[in-house]
């Protein structure tokens, strides 16, 4: 074994065939899948060109599918024109979809609001006219800092209608993070709300926005404030405007502006798990096509489905799978404003029962958190409407997968473990529920048109089914990022330079098994080097989570004189095991890992904690744990850290 490869040590062998009943009704079956994969390999221009013509409404048809003359700055459909809001709204108005629910929204307090496609179209048009009245034009940046309310979606689509570029900033972020994003994008306008509700409390969005602007070196011209809580807020005259005042005055109609397919639709900053967030730029045509296709293929959406993706619109998952993908398909999207466990741990399951949700998409962090609280919560509710489950954001440990499969999906629902990134625009490696047998912990195989590979330090393709390496994409795809906002050099350096622009480098490590299934092993930055063995974090963490006492685990390395690195594991216990003898349990867990995957992976140290430091999107920030394990001071970017108190506790 070469020292530059990462060892695969996980021995997960369970497989789950595609349920026959599901396969019979699926949007994509085995034969279609094979035909698409073949076509994508043999004639990519024809493959992508046909999909883009069949699925999108073009104001000016394109002739050129891919322009790679300035690779890796790829352009797609770049002599065509379209409008994204027309594709998400107007084109549904001549069909029965017109009067179907586009959004069913529930607030934390339990009010429910439904907007049909016709109603959503009217609100978007009206708000787009408002933006135009304020002088917002093609290419202007608009920052959106909103709670999870339908108006956030309206604001995004209104920007798309007039060709303004939106940058959504998660409502849970601080004034500082908002300030950074306003400065970086030089936004002309900020759209916010007086506040939002989370876990029974009011999040003071307007107050944060005021602070952000007072510290910012760049001044926005206007701030539009949506009234959500009715709390008193400070309105700066001349700059700040109430949404409802503007809406009362605005025209109802706003003609959509056809834009070039390559026109940026959005800028979105990454989660910041591995460093300072990057402003990812997505296009109008290619991004919309990829979010639509993946929603259709992976979530198997049917016209009658109620579909719920729990992500906030502040993340790419919220962009592609709450807004653009499902609305472009004419689907019914369920949206929830509040905290997952408010007023109690049954909230998610209660809403699934009540709204008869059919397709449910969430993150491993939520699954592990709900698992930690015990099965009695989901077991109180009728979850029989569910037919498909999904997960995204981090590797899902096989035991958390099994819990999701059994306790939530009742062994009936396939699970789509979707691997992708802010940068990829949509799912890349994921099961197709009517086609792909499942293996817990694997995101399975690439979608049609996607060509991943695994390479070693020298860029050579790794053939072995045991060893891991860099996950790369060997061909461009329409949903890919176009650049890092204002920083072309960073685009090249981050994603292409490592192997001389030959591949898109995802930054994750992975291995591929003998069935061609991909297993994400963690971030390249997090790989451990123990006595010459290079180990991914995911596998040791999964062995820990497989122990009945453990809800969640994070593994990092710290320098060790003899071994190079020692393994330090941070462990969160399930509620049922709190209060046990910690020393004995640490010994048991160390032995358990050695048993499950071999002595090389035995943790040198186990530290118990109530919580792990996470990004606001719920991902474990191992870079902070690494500093803590090494006893170093934390000097890194923590602007996207969720729970600072956790870090302070761990440092003690
Ligand atoms: P930053 O790039 O700023 O460090 P981030 O990578 O966490 O932040 P995102 O784009 O939100 O920002 O996350 C993408 C990453 O999430 C992937 O590179 C991968 O590490 C992880 N990920 C997402 N989905 C999966 C999945 N299904 N399985 C394993 N890992 C996943
Ligand atoms: Mg990333």
XYZ file of C-alpha atoms in Angstrom, residues 26-571:
546
model
C -40.344 5.438 -10.153
C -39.533 8.457 -12.344
C -36.436 6.607 -13.505
C -36.095 2.876 -13.996
C -33.074 0.705 -14.649
C -33.351 0.831 -18.440
C -33.712 4.615 -18.565
C -30.826 4.988 -16.157
C -28.529 2.854 -18.253
C -29.536 4.607 -21.461
C -28.886 8.033 -19.926
C -25.505 6.996 -18.536
C -24.490 5.615 -21.924
C -25.595 8.718 -23.770
C -23.827 11.005 -21.290
C -20.591 9.091 -21.765
C -20.764 8.872 -25.552
C -22.237 12.201 -26.540
C -22.337 14.723 -23.689
C -23.406 17.659 -25.894
C -26.431 15.761 -27.148
C -27.204 14.444 -23.671
C -27.161 17.824 -21.904
C -28.623 19.725 -24.858
C -31.672 17.474 -25.010
C -32.279 17.654 -21.261
C -32.012 21.460 -21.289
C -34.419 21.773 -24.226
C -36.918 19.265 -22.825
C -37.049 20.572 -19.269
C -36.567 24.341 -19.444
C -38.439 27.161 -21.121
C -36.005 29.201 -23.248
C -36.794 32.718 -24.466
C -33.943 32.394 -26.902
C -32.882 28.829 -27.691
C -29.208 27.987 -27.369
C -27.031 26.447 -30.069
C -23.868 25.786 -28.151
C -24.171 23.350 -25.243
C -20.704 23.608 -23.703
C -18.051 26.234 -24.272
C -14.784 24.974 -22.805
C -12.523 27.434 -24.603
C -11.561 29.035 -21.285
C -11.586 25.931 -19.100
C -11.852 25.561 -16.171
C -14.157 28.557 -16.596
C -16.802 26.490 -18.352
C -19.900 28.001 -19.968
C -23.152 26.158 -20.608
C -25.933 26.989 -23.093
C -24.232 30.359 -23.294
C -25.915 31.727 -26.414
C -29.374 31.015 -24.948
C -31.619 33.215 -22.823
C -34.200 32.374 -20.186
C -35.773 33.657 -17.010
C -35.600 31.515 -13.897
C -38.815 32.831 -12.308
C -40.723 32.081 -15.519
C -39.449 28.523 -15.328
C -40.504 28.233 -11.686
C -43.862 30.039 -11.944
C -45.281 31.434 -15.189
C -44.968 28.255 -17.168
C -47.182 26.407 -14.666
C -50.023 28.887 -15.011
C -51.560 27.388 -18.153
C -51.998 23.979 -16.556
C -53.907 22.603 -13.564
C -50.758 23.311 -11.537
C -51.938 26.925 -11.535
C -54.232 26.358 -8.568
C -52.187 23.763 -6.762
C -50.231 24.531 -3.580
C -46.715 25.676 -4.363
C -45.873 26.309 -0.715
C -47.533 25.029 2.439
C -45.917 26.884 5.298
C -46.199 26.212 9.016
C -44.925 28.598 11.647
C -43.449 27.547 14.953
C -46.686 28.573 16.659
C -48.614 26.301 14.306
C -50.281 28.700 11.871
C -50.477 27.348 8.354
C -50.413 29.404 5.157
C -50.805 27.985 1.653
C -49.791 29.758 -1.535
C -50.880 28.361 -4.873
C -48.716 28.776 -7.951
C -50.979 31.587 -9.171
C -50.742 33.362 -5.821
C -46.997 32.916 -5.569
C -46.635 34.239 -9.108
C -48.614 37.357 -8.216
C -46.579 38.027 -5.071
C -43.286 37.523 -6.892
C -44.357 39.832 -9.727
C -45.447 42.493 -7.308
C -42.234 42.340 -5.319
C -40.125 42.325 -8.494
C -41.917 45.526 -9.557
C -41.043 46.984 -6.142
C -37.381 46.149 -6.630
C -37.472 47.793 -10.040
C -39.070 50.911 -8.549
C -36.147 51.099 -6.148
C -33.781 51.115 -9.101
C -32.498 47.547 -8.841
C -31.224 46.371 -12.214
C -29.709 43.419 -14.011
C -26.590 42.238 -12.178
C -27.131 44.247 -8.965
C -26.582 42.254 -5.795
C -29.375 41.928 -3.260
C -28.729 40.459 0.185
C -31.570 38.490 1.781
C -31.474 37.937 5.554
C -34.833 36.436 6.397
C -36.549 33.847 8.556
C -38.010 30.725 6.884
C -41.175 32.414 5.663
C -42.693 32.341 2.154
C -41.582 35.968 1.689
C -37.973 34.751 1.645
C -38.795 32.606 -1.393
C -40.728 35.502 -2.915
C -37.687 37.749 -2.505
C -35.382 35.222 -4.183
C -37.688 34.673 -7.149
C -38.327 38.413 -7.506
C -34.573 38.957 -7.861
C -34.454 36.232 -10.487
C -37.349 37.882 -12.344
C -35.388 41.096 -12.949
C -31.907 39.574 -13.221
C -30.662 40.808 -9.842
C -28.184 38.443 -8.146
C -29.318 37.320 -4.707
C -27.089 36.384 -1.860
C -29.052 34.727 0.916
C -27.508 34.946 4.364
C -28.808 32.414 6.879
C -31.063 34.137 9.448
C -29.159 32.471 12.284
C -25.948 34.261 11.376
C -24.607 37.153 13.413
C -24.271 40.772 12.361
C -20.596 40.135 11.678
C -21.223 37.328 9.178
C -23.889 39.447 7.470
C -21.516 42.400 7.292
C -18.798 40.265 5.641
C -21.212 39.065 2.967
C -22.617 42.529 2.276
C -19.109 43.900 1.885
C -17.901 41.039 -0.262
C -20.865 41.241 -2.662
C -21.259 45.051 -2.505
C -25.022 44.569 -2.232
C -27.189 47.577 -3.124
C -30.186 46.374 -1.168
C -30.803 44.301 1.953
C -34.086 42.495 2.504
C -34.783 41.416 6.066
C -37.576 41.124 8.657
C -38.198 42.705 12.020
C -37.509 39.267 13.474
C -38.097 35.557 13.189
C -39.172 32.831 15.608
C -36.867 30.093 16.826
C -37.468 27.823 19.839
C -40.059 30.207 21.254
C -37.771 33.211 21.082
C -37.546 36.116 18.684
C -34.406 36.345 16.559
C -33.714 40.098 16.199
C -32.960 40.192 12.489
C -33.519 43.902 11.964
C -31.366 44.751 14.952
C -28.565 42.508 13.622
C -28.944 44.065 10.190
C -28.590 47.551 11.684
C -25.418 46.480 13.440
C -24.029 44.871 10.307
C -24.619 48.026 8.309
C -23.176 50.322 10.936
C -19.923 48.326 10.867
C -19.842 47.793 7.120
C -17.444 49.697 4.890
C -20.061 49.403 2.148
C -23.436 51.127 2.418
C -26.599 49.575 1.002
C -29.014 52.102 -0.456
C -32.138 50.574 1.017
C -33.269 48.001 3.500
C -36.701 46.426 3.002
C -38.185 45.102 6.244
C -40.854 42.413 6.287
C -43.067 42.594 9.362
C -43.086 39.177 10.960
C -43.113 39.606 14.746
C -44.423 43.136 15.196
C -41.599 43.913 17.632
C -40.558 47.492 17.687
C -37.590 48.175 15.436
C -35.601 51.205 14.467
C -36.400 52.380 10.913
C -33.833 54.753 9.467
C -35.705 57.290 7.427
C -34.780 57.418 3.764
C -33.007 54.056 3.950
C -35.442 51.617 5.577
C -38.786 50.699 4.032
C -41.580 48.388 5.158
C -42.369 45.525 2.816
C -46.141 46.014 3.261
C -45.976 49.744 2.447
C -44.121 49.015 -0.758
C -46.436 46.157 -1.666
C -49.491 48.368 -1.256
C -48.079 50.823 -3.773
C -46.520 48.460 -6.290
C -47.926 47.445 -9.645
C -49.013 43.847 -9.759
C -47.274 43.036 -13.011
C -43.607 42.851 -13.666
C -42.499 41.517 -17.016
C -39.729 38.955 -16.575
C -36.337 39.805 -18.009
C -34.772 37.133 -20.203
C -31.114 36.797 -19.205
C -28.176 34.976 -20.682
C -27.944 31.383 -19.435
C -24.581 32.227 -17.882
C -25.876 35.282 -16.016
C -25.241 34.714 -12.279
C -28.441 33.788 -10.490
C -26.931 33.749 -7.039
C -23.914 34.009 -4.800
C -23.871 31.748 -1.769
C -21.173 31.323 0.843
C -20.097 27.795 1.831
C -20.642 26.466 5.348
C -17.130 27.221 6.590
C -16.430 23.688 7.917
C -12.848 23.750 6.694
C -12.019 27.461 6.658
C -13.231 30.897 5.662
C -16.439 30.667 3.612
C -16.165 31.095 -0.172
C -18.702 33.087 -2.224
C -19.853 30.514 -4.733
C -21.357 31.849 -7.975
C -24.078 29.883 -9.761
C -25.475 30.489 -13.228
C -29.099 30.840 -14.344
C -29.458 28.107 -16.980
C -27.103 25.342 -15.906
C -27.889 25.640 -12.209
C -31.639 25.596 -12.767
C -31.403 22.591 -15.070
C -29.350 20.589 -12.588
C -31.497 21.426 -9.562
C -34.627 20.486 -11.517
C -33.268 17.216 -12.914
C -31.857 15.997 -9.614
C -35.107 16.817 -7.795
C -37.022 14.826 -10.388
C -34.643 11.863 -10.470
C -33.534 11.534 -6.859
C -36.694 12.586 -5.009
C -38.936 10.909 -7.543
C -41.463 13.725 -7.072
C -45.001 13.152 -8.310
C -47.623 15.873 -8.883
C -49.553 14.697 -5.823
C -46.597 14.578 -3.428
C -46.086 16.804 -0.429
C -42.355 17.254 -0.256
C -40.372 18.566 2.698
C -36.718 19.528 2.724
C -35.880 20.781 6.224
C -32.914 22.917 5.133
C -33.003 26.644 5.681
C -33.000 28.714 2.487
C -29.688 30.135 3.746
C -27.950 26.941 2.544
C -27.492 25.580 -0.931
C -29.828 22.724 0.021
C -32.536 25.295 0.660
C -31.800 27.014 -2.669
C -31.799 23.908 -4.842
C -34.310 21.735 -2.965
C -36.734 24.128 -1.264
C -36.912 26.711 -4.023
C -35.518 26.149 -7.520
C -35.703 22.389 -8.157
C -39.177 21.678 -6.764
C -40.828 24.889 -8.029
C -39.396 24.380 -11.521
C -41.105 20.975 -11.391
C -44.428 22.376 -10.158
C -44.228 20.426 -6.892
C -45.830 21.152 -3.513
C -43.193 22.248 -1.036
C -43.748 22.149 2.699
C -41.823 24.785 4.653
C -41.384 25.165 8.422
C -40.103 28.215 10.243
C -38.991 27.011 13.673
C -36.707 24.705 15.634
C -36.886 20.915 15.072
C -37.618 20.105 18.705
C -40.052 22.875 19.572
C -42.206 22.641 21.619
C -41.001 19.041 21.979
C -38.991 16.317 20.278
C -42.024 15.180 18.295
C -42.401 18.348 16.224
C -41.000 17.028 12.939
C -43.012 13.819 13.175
C -46.138 15.738 14.097
C -45.889 17.855 10.952
C -45.207 14.807 8.768
C -48.382 13.209 10.145
C -50.464 16.352 9.907
C -49.474 17.418 6.366
C -49.149 13.847 5.079
C -45.588 14.457 3.901
C -44.466 11.912 1.293
C -40.836 12.780 0.683
C -38.628 13.985 3.540
C -35.064 15.298 3.234
C -32.900 16.241 6.213
C -29.322 16.147 7.556
C -27.378 13.555 9.575
C -27.003 16.075 12.393
C -30.793 16.228 12.763
C -31.110 12.452 12.474
C -28.486 11.874 15.177
C -30.020 14.534 17.422
C -33.481 12.984 17.127
C -32.079 9.482 17.553
C -30.395 10.606 20.768
C -33.819 11.522 22.210
C -35.207 8.009 21.827
C -37.626 6.073 19.571
C -40.682 6.877 21.660
C -41.016 10.266 19.969
C -41.400 9.154 16.348
C -43.341 6.092 17.487
C -46.163 8.291 18.751
C -46.970 9.544 15.257
C -48.402 8.142 12.042
C -45.546 8.310 9.544
C -47.236 6.094 6.959
C -47.457 8.869 4.350
C -43.664 8.767 3.899
C -42.438 6.959 0.800
C -38.899 8.265 0.401
C -36.250 9.689 2.738
C -33.130 11.693 2.012
C -30.032 12.934 3.791
C -27.288 15.453 3.031
C -24.524 17.482 4.632
C -22.134 15.011 6.197
C -21.384 11.328 5.909
C -24.201 9.459 7.616
C -22.875 6.805 9.979
C -24.348 3.395 9.140
C -26.091 3.127 12.534
C -27.784 6.497 12.124
C -28.800 5.347 8.633
C -30.299 2.172 10.112
C -32.250 4.179 12.678
C -33.631 6.471 9.963
C -34.475 3.460 7.811
C -36.208 1.437 10.530
C -37.711 3.910 12.973
C -38.718 6.635 10.509
C -39.050 4.796 7.189
C -40.392 1.555 8.757
C -38.154 -0.394 6.376
C -40.396 0.659 3.488
C -38.781 3.891 2.333
C -35.568 4.009 0.298
C -32.988 6.478 1.611
C -31.244 8.843 -0.780
C -27.865 9.616 0.786
C -27.000 12.524 -1.482
C -23.371 13.618 -1.751
C -22.901 17.096 -3.128
C -21.605 20.561 -2.237
C -22.497 24.245 -2.431
C -20.165 24.244 -5.418
C -21.868 21.437 -7.330
C -25.306 23.102 -7.398
C -27.131 19.799 -7.027
C -26.755 16.133 -6.115
C -23.761 14.391 -7.680
C -23.472 10.939 -6.160
C -26.729 9.511 -4.873
C -28.952 6.478 -5.097
C -31.853 6.646 -7.542
C -34.666 5.209 -5.461
C -36.112 3.030 -8.239
C -32.748 1.781 -9.453
C -30.005 1.593 -6.826
C -29.739 -1.047 -4.074
C -28.662 0.705 -0.869
C -25.710 0.237 1.461
C -25.896 2.155 4.753
C -23.193 4.832 4.840
C -22.538 4.903 1.088
C -23.835 7.623 -1.234
C -23.706 4.850 -3.857
C -23.205 5.809 -7.522
C -22.899 8.946 -9.645
C -25.991 10.370 -11.327
C -26.203 10.258 -15.135
C -23.852 12.866 -16.620
C -21.584 12.951 -13.565
C -18.108 11.414 -13.819
C -16.301 11.139 -10.485
C -13.060 9.342 -9.854
C -10.643 8.763 -7.016
C -7.017 9.739 -7.430
C -3.873 9.586 -5.359
C -1.493 12.399 -4.458
C 0.018 12.312 -7.957
C -3.350 12.442 -9.693
C -3.236 8.777 -10.724
C -6.576 6.998 -10.676
C -6.848 4.541 -7.797
C -8.114 1.204 -9.048
C -8.014 -0.578 -5.714
C -11.355 -1.111 -4.016
C -9.690 -0.864 -0.610
C -7.769 2.395 -0.788
C -9.145 5.898 -0.676
C -7.936 9.157 -2.135
C -9.065 12.500 -3.503
C -12.598 12.625 -4.834
C -12.519 14.453 -8.180
C -14.827 15.113 -11.142
C -13.291 14.380 -14.496
C -15.880 16.213 -16.612
C -17.759 19.501 -16.225
C -21.528 19.545 -15.575
C -24.100 22.356 -15.983
C -24.747 22.863 -12.253
C -21.106 23.477 -11.377
C -19.968 26.727 -9.779
C -18.703 29.314 -12.253
C -16.234 31.059 -9.987
C -15.637 32.375 -6.482
C -17.197 35.842 -6.337
C -14.564 38.457 -7.075
C -11.710 35.985 -6.775
C -10.907 33.953 -9.876
C -7.541 33.005 -8.427
C -9.223 31.371 -5.450
C -11.512 29.446 -7.816
C -8.496 27.960 -9.561
C -6.485 27.401 -6.440
C -9.267 25.797 -4.414
C -10.820 23.525 -6.987
C -8.413 22.980 -9.884
C -4.758 23.731 -9.211
C -3.945 20.579 -7.234
C -3.865 18.435 -10.393
C -3.069 21.144 -12.964
C -6.682 21.903 -13.896
C -7.280 18.312 -15.015
C -10.004 17.621 -12.460
C -12.460 19.413 -10.240
C -11.148 18.642 -6.746
C -13.976 18.310 -4.228
C -11.807 18.419 -1.092
C -13.293 15.192 0.291
C -11.632 11.804 0.566
C -13.486 8.751 -0.650
C -13.076 5.177 -1.767
C -14.951 3.069 -4.278
C -15.913 -0.518 -3.554
C -16.117 -3.425 -5.969
C -19.696 -2.560 -6.928
C -18.572 0.930 -7.943
C -20.186 2.442 -4.830
C -18.621 5.566 -3.357
C -17.929 5.934 0.363
C -17.087 9.424 1.575
C -14.383 9.074 4.237
C -14.223 12.691 5.390
C -12.470 15.902 4.454
C -9.008 15.657 2.954
C -7.930 18.168 5.606
C -9.081 15.818 8.370
C -7.257 12.641 7.304
C -5.251 11.094 10.185
C -1.802 9.607 9.868
C -1.361 6.904 12.501
C 1.871 4.871 12.364
C 2.045 5.383 8.625
C -1.609 4.468 8.092
C -3.758 7.218 6.618
C -7.251 6.985 8.080
C -10.462 8.888 7.252
C -12.520 10.260 10.141
C -15.866 8.805 9.081
C -14.988 5.184 9.662
C -13.750 5.499 13.247
C -16.661 7.781 14.053
C -19.079 5.258 12.579
C -17.628 2.470 14.693
C -18.209 4.624 17.774
C -21.775 5.503 16.762
C -22.461 1.796 16.276
C -22.068 1.332 20.044
C -25.466 1.607 21.758
C -24.228 4.234 24.226
C -23.065 6.677 21.548
C -25.203 9.233 19.714
C -22.492 11.187 17.970
C -18.706 11.177 17.658
C -15.941 13.241 16.102
C -12.403 12.021 15.631
C -9.271 14.139 15.177
C -5.530 13.605 15.375
C -2.982 15.149 17.685
C 0.793 14.823 17.402
C 2.278 11.685 18.952
C 6.006 11.038 19.281
C 5.979 7.469 18.078
C 2.831 7.040 16.017
C 2.933 10.383 14.254
C -0.642 11.068 15.253
C -2.745 9.834 18.146
C -6.492 9.406 17.726
C -8.598 11.633 19.919
C -12.361 10.991 19.923
C -15.017 13.382 21.185
C -18.153 11.458 22.103
